[in-house]
Every structure is written in C-alpha cells, then in structure tokens.
mmCIF file of C-alpha atoms in Angstrom:
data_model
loop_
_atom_site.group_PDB
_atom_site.id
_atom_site.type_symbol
_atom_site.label_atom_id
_atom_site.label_comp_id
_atom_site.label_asym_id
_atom_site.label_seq_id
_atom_site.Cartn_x
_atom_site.Cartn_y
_atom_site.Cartn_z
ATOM 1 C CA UNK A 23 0.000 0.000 0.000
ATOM 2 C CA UNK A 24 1.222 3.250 -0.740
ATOM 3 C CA UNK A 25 1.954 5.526 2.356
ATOM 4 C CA UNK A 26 -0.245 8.993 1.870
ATOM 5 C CA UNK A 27 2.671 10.959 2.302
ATOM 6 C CA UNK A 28 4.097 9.280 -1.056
ATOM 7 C CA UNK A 29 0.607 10.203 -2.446
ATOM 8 C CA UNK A 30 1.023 13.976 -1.914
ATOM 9 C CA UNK A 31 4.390 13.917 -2.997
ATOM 10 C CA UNK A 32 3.708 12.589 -6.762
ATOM 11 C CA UNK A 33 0.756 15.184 -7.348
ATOM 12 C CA UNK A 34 2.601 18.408 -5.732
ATOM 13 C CA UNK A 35 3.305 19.243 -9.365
ATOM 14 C CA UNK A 36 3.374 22.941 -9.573
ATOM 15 C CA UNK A 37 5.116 25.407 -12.224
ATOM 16 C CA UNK A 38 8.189 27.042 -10.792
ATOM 17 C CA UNK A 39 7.981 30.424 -10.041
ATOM 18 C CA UNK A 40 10.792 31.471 -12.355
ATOM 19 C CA UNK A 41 8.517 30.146 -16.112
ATOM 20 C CA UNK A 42 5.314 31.558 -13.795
ATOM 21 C CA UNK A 43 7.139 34.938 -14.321
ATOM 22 C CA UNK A 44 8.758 34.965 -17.757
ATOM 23 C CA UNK A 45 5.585 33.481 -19.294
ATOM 24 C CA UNK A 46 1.755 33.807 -20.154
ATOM 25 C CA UNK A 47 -0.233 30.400 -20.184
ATOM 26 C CA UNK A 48 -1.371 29.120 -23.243
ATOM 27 C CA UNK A 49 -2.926 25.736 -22.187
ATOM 28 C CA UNK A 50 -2.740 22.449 -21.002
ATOM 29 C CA UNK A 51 -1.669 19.157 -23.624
ATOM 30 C CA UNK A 52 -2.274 15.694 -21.980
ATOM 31 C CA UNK A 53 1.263 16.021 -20.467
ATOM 32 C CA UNK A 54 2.567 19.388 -20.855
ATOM 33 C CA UNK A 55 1.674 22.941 -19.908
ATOM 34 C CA UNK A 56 2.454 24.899 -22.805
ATOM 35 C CA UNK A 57 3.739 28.759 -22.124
ATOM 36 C CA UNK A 58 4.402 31.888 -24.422
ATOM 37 C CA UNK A 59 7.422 34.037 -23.853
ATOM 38 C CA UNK A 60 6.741 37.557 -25.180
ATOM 39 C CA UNK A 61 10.054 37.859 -27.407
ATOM 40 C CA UNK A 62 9.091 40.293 -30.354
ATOM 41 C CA UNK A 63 11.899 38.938 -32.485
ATOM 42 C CA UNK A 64 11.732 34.788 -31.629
ATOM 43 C CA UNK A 65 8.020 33.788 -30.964
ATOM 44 C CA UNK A 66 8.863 31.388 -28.438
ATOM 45 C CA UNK A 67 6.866 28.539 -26.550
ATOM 46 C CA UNK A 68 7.991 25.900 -23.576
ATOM 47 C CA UNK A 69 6.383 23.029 -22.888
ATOM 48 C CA UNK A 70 6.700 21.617 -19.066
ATOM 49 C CA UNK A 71 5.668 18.641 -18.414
ATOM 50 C CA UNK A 72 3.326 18.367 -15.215
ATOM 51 C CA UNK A 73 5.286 15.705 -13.558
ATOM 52 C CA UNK A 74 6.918 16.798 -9.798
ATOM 53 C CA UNK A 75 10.519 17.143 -9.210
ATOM 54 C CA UNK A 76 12.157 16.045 -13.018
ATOM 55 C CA UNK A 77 14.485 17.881 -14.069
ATOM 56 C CA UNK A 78 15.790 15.341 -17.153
ATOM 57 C CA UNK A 79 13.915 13.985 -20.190
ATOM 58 C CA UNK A 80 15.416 10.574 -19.193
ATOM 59 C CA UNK A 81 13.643 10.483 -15.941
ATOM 60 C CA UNK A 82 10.492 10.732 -17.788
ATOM 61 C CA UNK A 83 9.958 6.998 -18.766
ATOM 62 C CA UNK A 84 7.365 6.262 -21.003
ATOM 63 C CA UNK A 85 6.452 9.788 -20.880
ATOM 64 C CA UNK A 86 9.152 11.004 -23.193
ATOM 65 C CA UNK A 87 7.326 9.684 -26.190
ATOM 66 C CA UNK A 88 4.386 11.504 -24.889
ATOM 67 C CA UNK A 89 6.709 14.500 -24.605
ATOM 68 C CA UNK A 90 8.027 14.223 -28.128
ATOM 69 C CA UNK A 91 4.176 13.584 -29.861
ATOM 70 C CA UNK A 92 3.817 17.494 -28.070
ATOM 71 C CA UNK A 93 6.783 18.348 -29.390
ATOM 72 C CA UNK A 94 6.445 17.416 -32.538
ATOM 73 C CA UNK A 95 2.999 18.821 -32.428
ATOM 74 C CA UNK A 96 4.184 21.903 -31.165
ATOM 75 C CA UNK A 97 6.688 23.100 -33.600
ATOM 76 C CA UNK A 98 4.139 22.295 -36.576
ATOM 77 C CA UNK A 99 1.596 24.735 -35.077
ATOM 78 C CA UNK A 100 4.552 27.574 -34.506
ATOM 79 C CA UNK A 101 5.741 26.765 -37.991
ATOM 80 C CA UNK A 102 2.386 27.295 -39.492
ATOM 81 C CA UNK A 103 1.984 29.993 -37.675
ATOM 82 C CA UNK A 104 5.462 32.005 -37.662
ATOM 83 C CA UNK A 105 6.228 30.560 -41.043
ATOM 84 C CA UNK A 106 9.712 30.951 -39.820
ATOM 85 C CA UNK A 107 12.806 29.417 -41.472
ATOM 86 C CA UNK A 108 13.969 27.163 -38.131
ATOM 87 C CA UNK A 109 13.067 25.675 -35.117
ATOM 88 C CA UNK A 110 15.493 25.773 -32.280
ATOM 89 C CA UNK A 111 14.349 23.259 -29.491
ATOM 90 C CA UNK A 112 15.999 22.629 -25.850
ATOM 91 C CA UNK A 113 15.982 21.658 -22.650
ATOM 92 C CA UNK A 114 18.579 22.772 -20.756
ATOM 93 C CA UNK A 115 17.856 23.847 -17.156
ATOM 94 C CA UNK A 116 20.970 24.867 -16.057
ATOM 95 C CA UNK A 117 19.419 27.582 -14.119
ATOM 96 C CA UNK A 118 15.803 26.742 -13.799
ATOM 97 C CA UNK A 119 15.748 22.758 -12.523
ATOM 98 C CA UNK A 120 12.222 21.856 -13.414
ATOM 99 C CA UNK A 121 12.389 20.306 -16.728
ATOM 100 C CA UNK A 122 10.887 22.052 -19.856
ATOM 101 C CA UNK A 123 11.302 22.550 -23.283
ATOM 102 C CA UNK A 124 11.830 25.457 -25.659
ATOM 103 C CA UNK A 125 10.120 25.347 -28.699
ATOM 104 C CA UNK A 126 11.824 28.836 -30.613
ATOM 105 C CA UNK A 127 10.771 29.985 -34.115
ATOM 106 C CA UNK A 128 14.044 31.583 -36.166
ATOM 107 C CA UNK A 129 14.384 33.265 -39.066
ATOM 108 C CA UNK A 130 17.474 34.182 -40.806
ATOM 109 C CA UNK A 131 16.194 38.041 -40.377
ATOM 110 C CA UNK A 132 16.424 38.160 -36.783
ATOM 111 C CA UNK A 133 18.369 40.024 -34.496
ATOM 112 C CA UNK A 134 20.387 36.891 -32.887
ATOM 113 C CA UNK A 135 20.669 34.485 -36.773
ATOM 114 C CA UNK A 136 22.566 32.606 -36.604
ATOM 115 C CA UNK A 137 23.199 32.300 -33.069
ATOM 116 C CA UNK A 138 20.881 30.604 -30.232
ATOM 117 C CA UNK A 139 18.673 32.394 -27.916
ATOM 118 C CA UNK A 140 20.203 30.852 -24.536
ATOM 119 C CA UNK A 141 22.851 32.739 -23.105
ATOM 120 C CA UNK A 142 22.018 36.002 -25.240
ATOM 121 C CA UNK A 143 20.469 38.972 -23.405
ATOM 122 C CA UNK A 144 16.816 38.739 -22.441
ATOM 123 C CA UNK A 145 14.854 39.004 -25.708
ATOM 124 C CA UNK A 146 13.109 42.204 -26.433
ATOM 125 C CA UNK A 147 9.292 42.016 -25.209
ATOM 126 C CA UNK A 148 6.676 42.763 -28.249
ATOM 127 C CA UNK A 149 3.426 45.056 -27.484
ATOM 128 C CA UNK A 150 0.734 43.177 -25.428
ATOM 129 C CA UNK A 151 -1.304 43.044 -28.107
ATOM 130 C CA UNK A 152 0.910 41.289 -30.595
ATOM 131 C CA UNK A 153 1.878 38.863 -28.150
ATOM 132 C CA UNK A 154 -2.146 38.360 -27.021
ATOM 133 C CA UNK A 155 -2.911 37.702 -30.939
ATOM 134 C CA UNK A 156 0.087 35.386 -30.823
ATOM 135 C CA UNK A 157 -1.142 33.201 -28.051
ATOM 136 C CA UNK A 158 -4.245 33.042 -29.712
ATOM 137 C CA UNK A 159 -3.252 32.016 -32.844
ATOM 138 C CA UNK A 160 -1.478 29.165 -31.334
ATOM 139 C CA UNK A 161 -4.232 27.870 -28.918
ATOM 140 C CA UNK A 162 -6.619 27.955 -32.369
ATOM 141 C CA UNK A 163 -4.406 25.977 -34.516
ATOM 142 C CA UNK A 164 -4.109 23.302 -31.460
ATOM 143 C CA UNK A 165 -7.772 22.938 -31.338
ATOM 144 C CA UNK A 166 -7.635 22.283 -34.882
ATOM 145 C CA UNK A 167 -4.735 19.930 -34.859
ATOM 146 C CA UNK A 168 -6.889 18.030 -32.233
ATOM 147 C CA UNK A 169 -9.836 17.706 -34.912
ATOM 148 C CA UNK A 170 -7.110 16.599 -37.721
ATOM 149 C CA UNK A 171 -5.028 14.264 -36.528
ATOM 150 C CA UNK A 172 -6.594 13.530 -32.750
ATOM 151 C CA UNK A 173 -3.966 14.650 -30.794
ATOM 152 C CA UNK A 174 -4.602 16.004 -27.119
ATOM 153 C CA UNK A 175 -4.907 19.685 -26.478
ATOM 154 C CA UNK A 176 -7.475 20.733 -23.181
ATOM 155 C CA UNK A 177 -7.344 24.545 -22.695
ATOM 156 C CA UNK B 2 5.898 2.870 -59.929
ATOM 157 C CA UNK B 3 8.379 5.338 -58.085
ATOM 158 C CA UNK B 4 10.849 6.757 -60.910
ATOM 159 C CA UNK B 5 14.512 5.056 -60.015
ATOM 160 C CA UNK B 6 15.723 8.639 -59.514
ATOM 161 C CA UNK B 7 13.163 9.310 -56.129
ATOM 162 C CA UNK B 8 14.528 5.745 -55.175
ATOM 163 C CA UNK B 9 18.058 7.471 -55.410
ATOM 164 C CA UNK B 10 16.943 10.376 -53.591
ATOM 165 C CA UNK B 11 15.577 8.573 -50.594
ATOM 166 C CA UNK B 12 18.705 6.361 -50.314
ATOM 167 C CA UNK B 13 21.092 9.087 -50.342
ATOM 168 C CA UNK B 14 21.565 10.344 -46.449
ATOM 169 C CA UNK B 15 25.379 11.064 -45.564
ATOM 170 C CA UNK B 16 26.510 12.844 -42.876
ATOM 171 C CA UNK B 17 27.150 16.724 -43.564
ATOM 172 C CA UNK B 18 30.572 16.953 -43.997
ATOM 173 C CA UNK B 19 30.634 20.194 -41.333
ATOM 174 C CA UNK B 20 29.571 17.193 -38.767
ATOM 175 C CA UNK B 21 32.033 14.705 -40.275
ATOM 176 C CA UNK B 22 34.663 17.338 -39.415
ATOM 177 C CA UNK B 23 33.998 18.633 -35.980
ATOM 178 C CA UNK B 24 33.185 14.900 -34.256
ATOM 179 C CA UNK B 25 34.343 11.182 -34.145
ATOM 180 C CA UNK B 26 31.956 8.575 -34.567
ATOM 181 C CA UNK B 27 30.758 6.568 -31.500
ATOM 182 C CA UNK B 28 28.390 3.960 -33.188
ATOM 183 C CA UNK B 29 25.253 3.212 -35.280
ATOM 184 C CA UNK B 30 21.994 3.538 -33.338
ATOM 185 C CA UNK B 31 18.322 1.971 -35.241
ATOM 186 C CA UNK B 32 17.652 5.378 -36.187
ATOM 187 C CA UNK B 33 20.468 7.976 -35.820
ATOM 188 C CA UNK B 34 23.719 8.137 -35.808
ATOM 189 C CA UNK B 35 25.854 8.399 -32.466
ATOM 190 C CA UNK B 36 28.864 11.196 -32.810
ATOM 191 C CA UNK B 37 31.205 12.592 -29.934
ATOM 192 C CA UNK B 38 33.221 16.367 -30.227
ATOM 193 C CA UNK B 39 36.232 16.350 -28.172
ATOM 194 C CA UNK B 40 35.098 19.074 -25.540
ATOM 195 C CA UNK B 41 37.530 18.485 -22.548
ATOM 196 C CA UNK B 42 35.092 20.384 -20.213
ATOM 197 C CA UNK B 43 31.546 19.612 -21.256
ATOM 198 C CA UNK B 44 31.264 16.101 -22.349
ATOM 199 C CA UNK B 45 29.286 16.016 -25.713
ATOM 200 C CA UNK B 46 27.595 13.670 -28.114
ATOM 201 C CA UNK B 47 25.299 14.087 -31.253
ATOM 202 C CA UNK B 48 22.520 11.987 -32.325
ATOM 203 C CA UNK B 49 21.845 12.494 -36.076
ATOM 204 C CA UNK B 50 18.992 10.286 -37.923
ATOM 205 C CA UNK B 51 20.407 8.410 -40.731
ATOM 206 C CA UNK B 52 17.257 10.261 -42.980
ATOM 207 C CA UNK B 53 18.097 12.283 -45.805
ATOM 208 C CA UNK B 54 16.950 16.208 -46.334
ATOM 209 C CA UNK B 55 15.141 16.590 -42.426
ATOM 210 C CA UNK B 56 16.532 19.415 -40.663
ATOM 211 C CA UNK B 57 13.417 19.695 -38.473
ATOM 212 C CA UNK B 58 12.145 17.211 -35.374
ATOM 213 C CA UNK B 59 8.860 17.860 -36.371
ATOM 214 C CA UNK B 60 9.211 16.394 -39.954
ATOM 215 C CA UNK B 61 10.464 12.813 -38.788
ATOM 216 C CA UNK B 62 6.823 11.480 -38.301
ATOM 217 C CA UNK B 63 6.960 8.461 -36.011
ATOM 218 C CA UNK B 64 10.417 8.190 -36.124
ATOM 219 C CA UNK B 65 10.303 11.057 -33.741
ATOM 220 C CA UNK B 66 9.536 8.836 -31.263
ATOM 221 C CA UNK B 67 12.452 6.616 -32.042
ATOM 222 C CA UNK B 68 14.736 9.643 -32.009
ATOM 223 C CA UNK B 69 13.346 10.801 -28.419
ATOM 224 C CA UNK B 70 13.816 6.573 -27.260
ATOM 225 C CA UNK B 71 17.501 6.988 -28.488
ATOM 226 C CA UNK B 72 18.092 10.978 -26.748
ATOM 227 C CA UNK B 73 17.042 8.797 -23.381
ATOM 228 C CA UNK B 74 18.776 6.019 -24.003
ATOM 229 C CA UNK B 75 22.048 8.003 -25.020
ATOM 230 C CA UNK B 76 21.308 10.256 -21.701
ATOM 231 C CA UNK B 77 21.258 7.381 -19.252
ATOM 232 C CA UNK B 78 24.321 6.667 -20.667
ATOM 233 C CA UNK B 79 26.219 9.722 -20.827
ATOM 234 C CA UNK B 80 25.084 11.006 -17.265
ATOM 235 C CA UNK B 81 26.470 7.683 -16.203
ATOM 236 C CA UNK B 82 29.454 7.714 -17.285
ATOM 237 C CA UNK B 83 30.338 11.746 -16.616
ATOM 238 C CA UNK B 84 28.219 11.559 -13.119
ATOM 239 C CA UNK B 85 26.882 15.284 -14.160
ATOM 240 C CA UNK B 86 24.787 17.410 -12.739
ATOM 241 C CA UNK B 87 22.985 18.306 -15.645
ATOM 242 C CA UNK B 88 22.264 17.262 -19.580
ATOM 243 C CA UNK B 89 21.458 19.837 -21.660
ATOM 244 C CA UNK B 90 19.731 18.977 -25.132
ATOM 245 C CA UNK B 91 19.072 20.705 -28.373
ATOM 246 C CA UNK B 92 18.597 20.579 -31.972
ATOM 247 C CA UNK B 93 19.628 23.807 -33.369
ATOM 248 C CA UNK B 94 20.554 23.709 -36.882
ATOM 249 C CA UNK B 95 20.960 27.423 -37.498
ATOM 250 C CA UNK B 96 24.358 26.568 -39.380
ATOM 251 C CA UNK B 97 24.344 22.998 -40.071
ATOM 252 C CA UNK B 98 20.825 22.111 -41.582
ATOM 253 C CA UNK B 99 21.101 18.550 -41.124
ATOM 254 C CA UNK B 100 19.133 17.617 -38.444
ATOM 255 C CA UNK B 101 20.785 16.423 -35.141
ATOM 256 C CA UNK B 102 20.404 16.655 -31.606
ATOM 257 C CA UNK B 103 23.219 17.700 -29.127
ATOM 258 C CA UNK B 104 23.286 16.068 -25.737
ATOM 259 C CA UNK B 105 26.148 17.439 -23.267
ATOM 260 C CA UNK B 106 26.995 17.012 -19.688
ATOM 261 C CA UNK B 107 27.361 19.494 -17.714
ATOM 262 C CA UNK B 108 29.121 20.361 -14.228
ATOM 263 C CA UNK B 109 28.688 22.849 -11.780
ATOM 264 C CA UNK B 110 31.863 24.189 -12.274
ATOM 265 C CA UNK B 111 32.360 23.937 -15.983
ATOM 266 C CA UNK B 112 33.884 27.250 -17.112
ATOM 267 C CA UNK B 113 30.425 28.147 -18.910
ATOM 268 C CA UNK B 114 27.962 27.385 -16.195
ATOM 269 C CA UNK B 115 25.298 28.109 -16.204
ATOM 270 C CA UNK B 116 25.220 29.336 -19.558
ATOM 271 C CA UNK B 117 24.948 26.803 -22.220
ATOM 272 C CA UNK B 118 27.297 25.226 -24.730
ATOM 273 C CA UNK B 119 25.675 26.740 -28.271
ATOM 274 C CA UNK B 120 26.830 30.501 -29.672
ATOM 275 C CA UNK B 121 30.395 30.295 -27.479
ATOM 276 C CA UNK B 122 33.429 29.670 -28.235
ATOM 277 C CA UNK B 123 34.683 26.509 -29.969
ATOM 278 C CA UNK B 124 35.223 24.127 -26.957
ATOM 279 C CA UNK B 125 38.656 23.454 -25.652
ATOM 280 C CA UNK B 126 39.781 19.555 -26.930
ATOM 281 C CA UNK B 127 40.945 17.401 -24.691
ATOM 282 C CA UNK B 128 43.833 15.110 -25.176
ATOM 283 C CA UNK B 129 43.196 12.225 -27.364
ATOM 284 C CA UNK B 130 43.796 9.022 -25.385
ATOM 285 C CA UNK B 131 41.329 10.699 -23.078
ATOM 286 C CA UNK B 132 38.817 11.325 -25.839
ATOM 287 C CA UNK B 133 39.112 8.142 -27.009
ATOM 288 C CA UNK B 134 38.293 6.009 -23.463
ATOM 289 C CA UNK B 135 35.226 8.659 -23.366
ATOM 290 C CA UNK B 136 34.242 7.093 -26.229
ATOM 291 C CA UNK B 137 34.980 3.814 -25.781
ATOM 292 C CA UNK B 138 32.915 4.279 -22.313
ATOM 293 C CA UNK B 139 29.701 5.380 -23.939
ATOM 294 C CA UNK B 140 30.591 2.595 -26.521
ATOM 295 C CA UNK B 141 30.801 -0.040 -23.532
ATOM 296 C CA UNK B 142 27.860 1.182 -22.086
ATOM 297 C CA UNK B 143 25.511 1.194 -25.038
ATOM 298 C CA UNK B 144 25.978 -2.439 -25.573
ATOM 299 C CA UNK B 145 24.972 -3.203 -21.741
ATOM 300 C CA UNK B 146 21.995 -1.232 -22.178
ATOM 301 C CA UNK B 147 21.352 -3.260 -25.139
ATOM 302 C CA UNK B 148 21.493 -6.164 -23.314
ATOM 303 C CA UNK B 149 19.469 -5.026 -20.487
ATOM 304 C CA UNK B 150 16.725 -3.397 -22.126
ATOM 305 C CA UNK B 151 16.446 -4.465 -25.637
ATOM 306 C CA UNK B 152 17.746 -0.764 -26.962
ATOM 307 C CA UNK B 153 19.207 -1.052 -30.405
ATOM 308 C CA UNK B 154 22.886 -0.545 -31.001
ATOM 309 C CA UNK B 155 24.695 -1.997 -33.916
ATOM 310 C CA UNK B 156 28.494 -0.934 -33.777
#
C-alpha cells in the first residue's frame, strides 16, 4: 500500500515560479503545460511537463514519447503559424531545474541568426497586443490539430 | 511505380561533412547516428537520424519517437558515465541544416555554467587518449543497455 505521504508527494506538481514569471499560459496538452514568452523577435513557446521534481527527459519513462508527440505537435503549429525558417528546441535547465522545453521559431532576419537564444540577453518584449494575438493564434491551430489528426490539447 | 531517380533520392543520407569534421563517430543507433566532439570540459555527443533532407524534429513522423527513445537512451548513458549534474539537449541547426540533436553534460563548475554550450566559443579539446576512453565508455555502455533493455545498437 502506498503511504499517503508518497501520495502527496507525486501530485505536488506545480510550475516554478521562475517560467510563472517569464511566461503567459497558453494551455494544457495531456502532459505538458504549454507557455508563451513575449520575445518580439523569436516567438517562443515551452512546454513543461506536469510531472513533480524532473528535471531530465530521461527520468520521464514512457512519458518522453508523450513529450516528443507534443513536441512534434508543437513546432508544426509555430511553424504554421510564424512561417519561420527554423526551429530551435531545448531543454537545458541549467538555471531553472524543473524540466521544460523550448520550442523557438528563427528566421534568418532576426536580431540573434545565426546564433541561439540561450545565453544572449533577455529578448526584447513585443506590445501586449501582438503577443495576445500570438497566443491566440497558437491555442486555435491546437484545437484544430486536435480535430485533424486527434492529438490532445485541453485549454 | 516510383521513378529510379526518387529511389536514389531517398537512399542518399550522408553525414554533412561540417559534422564529419567537428566529431568522431561513436556507433550506429536503429535510427540515428551516435557522434562525440572532443570538448575536454563539457562532455558532448550528437545523435543524427540516418534520414536524408530533415533538418526539423517535427518532420520525422513516427520516427520522432524513435529519435526521443535513443536521446534517453544516449542520456542514461552519458550522465552515467560523466556523473553530471545536468544534460542539456538541443537541436539547433541554425548553421548545419542537417538535423541532429546535441546532448552534453554538464558540471557545476564547468567554465560556462550556467550558460549553455551553443553561440560560445569553440570548446577546448581534450587530449586524445582521453577522448578516445570517453568514447569507448559510452561505446561499452551502449551495448549493456542493449542487453538489459532491448535498446538497439549496432556498432
């Protein structure tokens, strides 16, 4: 039987107060929370898995597959939607330990090209507006990715 | 009936001659692959799926899931044998188009911490007998984990 304490433990998942604070919600996939960062130059989304205390993709078991179907599903949607020239994707979490995943649209125009967007300065915040129509436009082409191909997305 | 020269196109993957340059090979993995760059302070491996003309996760297809099966696989493997504090993963491809996914350990006190690997400097080689028991390690270790958990690797 498992003790209640154990219980508690493995649903404390919570988002850590560091992506609370850089990001805007954009919804909830079966596994993932999926945030916006408002960067005007590099739309940019993370994906954080709702699992407690992970801080690798390896410690996700079976749930990496799950983690790479949003993936996968992700960058489509900000592809469409960016029609950007490249995706830059990582998990890194050298300074924030809960694990998530950037999910960063590049084009060869951008401030940064052809460098990454870790490590640079904090990206330049777009108006509230831009970055409201750009959450939007994402959450709408995940509900209709669920109706095409049946993948999860629950706002 | 598929004219010959698709049938050419499909069979023609080699690796981009910018990653043939910069890495040694480690071994073959089902899907992708395995490559090592001689980074004395941030041990560091490459996964790259043996698919012609993909530069993007997101165009795989299933295989994605393969490719996320062998990134956990190679990161068991690679925190093992560095005892790391932390694995950082990305596919970039600003420069390189082919795709293929970095995965490199990381330590406290590397001289980038916390600050990741991609946009610095060239990283500092090590010497090569000790670059070539690194690889012979993750070479060793991928063919227990074959035999443990039924993981592919074909040297």
């Amino acid at each position: 039987m498992t003790p209640a304490s154990q219980l508690v433990t493995a649903a404390a998942w919570s988002l850590h107060p560091q992506l609370a604070k850089d990001t805007a919600p954009v919804g909830e996939l079966a596994l993932s929370r999926l945030l916006a960062i408002n960067a005007a130059d590099y739309p940019w989304l993370v994906l954080v898995p709702r699992r407690a205390e992970l801080s690798e993709i390896a410690d996700l078991g079976n749930d990496a597959l799950l983690l790479m179907r949003e993936i996968a599903l992700v960058s489509r949607v900000l592809k469409e939607v960016t029609q950007c020239d490249k995706l830059n994707i990582a998990a890194i979490g050298n300074v924030v330990p809960q694990l998530h995943v950037h999910i960063v649209a590049r084009r060869k125009t951008d401030p940064l090209w052809p460098k990454p967007v870790w490590g640079a300065a904090p990206p330049r915040a777009g108006e509230r507006e831009a970055f409201a129509r750009f959450i939007a436009s994402i959450h709408g082409k995940l509900g209709l990715a669920e109706e095409n191909n049946g993948a999860s997305f629950n706002q």
